[in-house]
Amino acid sequence: MDIKTIMYRSNSHIDNQLSSQKLETILTPDQLRAARALVNVTQHDVAKRAGISRNAINNFERGHVVPRIETLKILRQTMELYGVEFEGSNGLRKVSERFDVECYEGPDYMDRLLAEERREIIEGRCRSLYITNINNASLTAEELKEISGEWLAFRQKHNIDERILVREDHLFFIQPKKDYRLLPPDVAGEVPSLIFGDTLAIIVSGEPVKLVLIKNPSIAETYRRQFLAQWNLARPLTQSEYTKGVARANNVLRSD
């Protein structure tokens, strides 16, 4: 074996050690197992919230694979959403849940809501956005343009799972067909709500419109699970329904 080969293998071994040490500063299999036990969540729960397959999480916890740094960061951030705080190289503890309520009034409520969603996404605390009872026909043309243009591009860039439950008689669509499912009017509610990160947002119609932000992990998780149960019961749009809803939205956008 020549000296170049020896040096290459030696350097590769050092690189692998450094890489392993770097990964362990983010999250170890033992930490993930302990964190799940601390807040009583399953691999399936973590997989759904993190957008990572359960098999991948299971293989990591058993030491069969070494995930990419980005994957480890997502897993760690997901456990932080569940209220786990990581301390030092191996320590962790359950954080006392915060409970903050903020209320905003007036025509700029949508700007405030989008800003809050963007902040949660950029800071790594949000991987999904679930919306129910929204009637986009009630939005202004300016708000529709922002949601269908800038927001949609931002969401796609950050790979956010956005799902929207609407009433069967509210056919008005500005996003891709796969984002929507329909509920019968007698099942759907009247008050729009959004779940993202640890936040439940409620929009109360009236003069002025009110936006209520409830920031609490347990409340957000409860509403998230309720939403997913409804999503599984709701039906996908037909192409005819989607075409009709898109045409209505385009008429509003063109009239501006």
Short mmCIF file of C-alpha atoms in Angstrom, two decimals, residues 87-246:
data_model
loop_
_atom_site.label_atom_id
_atom_site.label_comp_id
_atom_site.label_asym_id
_atom_site.label_seq_id
_atom_site.Cartn_x
_atom_site.Cartn_y
_atom_site.Cartn_z
CA GLU A 87 -29.31 20.27 27.22
CA GLY A 88 -25.63 19.60 26.61
CA SER A 89 -24.54 16.46 24.79
CA ASN A 90 -27.09 14.03 26.25
CA GLY A 91 -29.45 15.92 28.54
CA LEU A 92 -33.05 16.84 27.84
CA ARG A 93 -36.08 18.02 29.76
CA LYS A 94 -39.72 18.82 29.21
CA VAL A 95 -40.35 22.51 28.87
CA SER A 96 -43.30 24.01 30.66
CA GLU A 97 -45.85 24.77 27.99
CA ARG A 98 -46.35 28.38 27.08
CA PHE A 99 -49.86 29.72 26.71
CA ASP A 100 -50.01 33.02 24.87
CA VAL A 101 -53.09 34.62 23.37
CA GLU A 102 -52.84 37.56 21.00
CA CYS A 103 -55.68 39.39 19.27
CA TYR A 104 -55.52 41.70 16.25
CA GLU A 105 -58.30 43.71 14.68
CA GLY A 106 -58.73 45.52 11.42
CA PRO A 107 -58.17 45.11 7.69
CA ASP A 108 -54.49 44.20 8.03
CA TYR A 109 -55.24 40.95 9.90
CA MET A 110 -54.23 38.87 6.86
CA ASP A 111 -50.81 40.56 6.68
CA ARG A 112 -50.32 39.77 10.36
CA LEU A 113 -51.34 36.13 9.86
CA LEU A 114 -49.04 35.58 6.88
CA ALA A 115 -46.15 37.24 8.73
CA GLU A 116 -46.70 34.92 11.69
CA GLU A 117 -46.76 31.86 9.43
CA ARG A 118 -43.59 32.92 7.60
CA ARG A 119 -41.74 33.51 10.87
CA GLU A 120 -42.66 30.07 12.22
CA ILE A 121 -41.54 28.43 8.96
CA ILE A 122 -38.26 30.33 8.65
CA GLU A 123 -37.36 29.57 12.28
CA GLY A 124 -37.97 25.85 11.66
CA ARG A 125 -41.00 25.41 13.94
CA CYS A 126 -43.57 24.73 11.23
CA ARG A 127 -43.69 21.91 8.66
CA SER A 128 -47.42 21.98 7.90
CA LEU A 129 -50.33 24.39 7.56
CA TYR A 130 -53.86 23.06 8.00
CA ILE A 131 -56.81 25.34 7.22
CA THR A 132 -60.51 24.77 7.74
CA ASN A 133 -63.71 26.73 7.00
CA ILE A 134 -61.89 29.34 4.93
CA ASN A 135 -64.05 30.96 2.24
CA ASN A 136 -61.58 32.59 -0.14
CA ALA A 137 -64.43 34.41 -1.87
CA SER A 138 -64.55 36.73 1.16
CA LEU A 139 -60.96 37.90 0.60
CA THR A 140 -60.00 41.00 -1.35
CA ALA A 141 -58.34 40.75 -4.76
CA GLU A 142 -55.10 42.05 -3.22
CA GLU A 143 -55.15 39.33 -0.54
CA LEU A 144 -55.92 36.68 -3.15
CA LYS A 145 -52.98 37.81 -5.29
CA GLU A 146 -50.58 37.58 -2.36
CA ILE A 147 -51.76 34.11 -1.34
CA SER A 148 -51.80 32.68 -4.85
CA GLY A 149 -48.49 34.27 -5.84
CA GLU A 150 -45.88 35.15 -3.23
CA TRP A 151 -47.22 32.87 -0.49
CA LEU A 152 -47.54 29.83 -2.77
CA ALA A 153 -43.95 30.25 -3.96
CA PHE A 154 -42.73 30.65 -0.36
CA ARG A 155 -44.62 27.55 0.75
CA GLN A 156 -43.22 25.45 -2.08
CA LYS A 157 -39.68 26.68 -1.41
CA HIS A 158 -39.88 25.47 2.20
CA ASN A 159 -41.74 22.25 1.35
CA ILE A 160 -44.73 23.01 3.59
CA ASP A 161 -47.60 20.53 3.67
CA GLU A 162 -50.64 22.77 3.19
CA ARG A 163 -54.14 21.32 3.30
CA ILE A 164 -57.45 23.16 3.15
CA LEU A 165 -60.91 21.90 4.11
CA VAL A 166 -63.76 23.86 2.49
CA ARG A 167 -67.52 23.55 2.30
CA GLU A 168 -69.01 21.97 -0.80
CA ASP A 169 -70.87 25.21 -1.53
CA HIS A 170 -67.70 27.35 -1.31
CA LEU A 171 -66.11 26.53 -4.66
CA PHE A 172 -63.44 29.23 -4.94
CA PHE A 173 -59.88 27.98 -5.46
CA ILE A 174 -56.55 29.77 -5.82
CA GLN A 175 -54.15 26.92 -5.03
CA PRO A 176 -53.41 23.50 -6.57
CA LYS A 177 -56.28 21.00 -6.62
CA LYS A 178 -54.49 18.53 -4.32
CA ASP A 179 -54.48 21.10 -1.48
CA TYR A 180 -58.27 20.96 -1.10
CA ARG A 181 -60.91 18.55 0.15
CA LEU A 182 -64.63 19.17 0.55
CA LEU A 183 -66.97 18.80 3.53
CA PRO A 184 -70.80 18.88 3.50
CA PRO A 185 -72.22 22.16 4.87
CA ASP A 186 -73.77 20.38 7.88
CA VAL A 187 -70.34 19.00 8.87
CA ALA A 188 -68.18 22.04 8.17
CA GLY A 189 -68.06 24.80 10.74
CA GLU A 190 -68.49 28.52 10.27
CA VAL A 191 -65.36 29.92 11.95
CA PRO A 192 -62.13 29.76 9.91
CA SER A 193 -59.11 28.34 11.70
CA LEU A 194 -55.48 27.59 10.85
CA ILE A 195 -52.98 25.32 12.60
CA PHE A 196 -49.25 25.88 12.11
CA GLY A 197 -46.39 25.04 14.44
CA ASP A 198 -47.62 25.52 18.02
CA THR A 199 -50.23 28.07 16.95
CA LEU A 200 -53.98 27.88 16.47
CA ALA A 201 -55.26 30.92 14.57
CA ILE A 202 -58.98 31.79 14.56
CA ILE A 203 -60.56 34.40 12.30
CA VAL A 204 -63.73 36.00 13.66
CA SER A 205 -65.78 37.82 11.03
CA GLY A 206 -67.39 41.16 11.72
CA GLU A 207 -66.54 44.85 11.72
CA PRO A 208 -63.66 44.84 12.28
CA VAL A 209 -62.40 41.33 11.51
CA LYS A 210 -60.54 39.81 14.47
CA LEU A 211 -57.55 37.47 14.35
CA VAL A 212 -56.93 35.44 17.51
CA LEU A 213 -53.60 33.62 17.88
CA ILE A 214 -53.45 30.92 20.58
CA LYS A 215 -49.89 29.69 21.07
CA ASN A 216 -49.82 26.42 22.98
CA PRO A 217 -48.34 23.06 21.88
CA SER A 218 -51.13 20.88 23.33
CA ILE A 219 -53.95 22.96 21.84
CA ALA A 220 -52.27 23.10 18.43
CA GLU A 221 -51.64 19.35 18.45
CA THR A 222 -55.24 18.59 19.46
CA TYR A 223 -56.65 20.69 16.64
CA ARG A 224 -54.07 19.23 14.22
CA ARG A 225 -55.25 15.70 14.95
CA GLN A 226 -58.89 16.73 14.64
CA PHE A 227 -58.13 18.33 11.29
CA LEU A 228 -56.41 15.20 9.98
CA ALA A 229 -59.35 13.05 11.09
CA GLN A 230 -61.70 15.34 9.14
CA TRP A 231 -59.33 15.37 6.17
CA ASN A 232 -59.51 11.58 5.96
CA LEU A 233 -63.31 11.73 5.95
CA ALA A 234 -63.56 14.59 3.44
CA ARG A 235 -63.74 13.96 -0.29
CA PRO A 236 -61.36 15.17 -3.03
CA LEU A 237 -62.60 17.68 -5.57
CA THR A 238 -63.82 16.58 -8.97
CA GLN A 239 -62.11 18.24 -11.90
CA SER A 240 -65.37 20.00 -12.75
CA GLU A 241 -65.63 21.47 -9.23
CA TYR A 242 -62.03 22.61 -9.28
CA THR A 243 -62.38 24.22 -12.72
CA LYS A 244 -65.50 26.09 -11.59
CA GLY A 245 -63.80 27.31 -8.41
CA VAL A 246 -60.68 28.48 -10.28
#
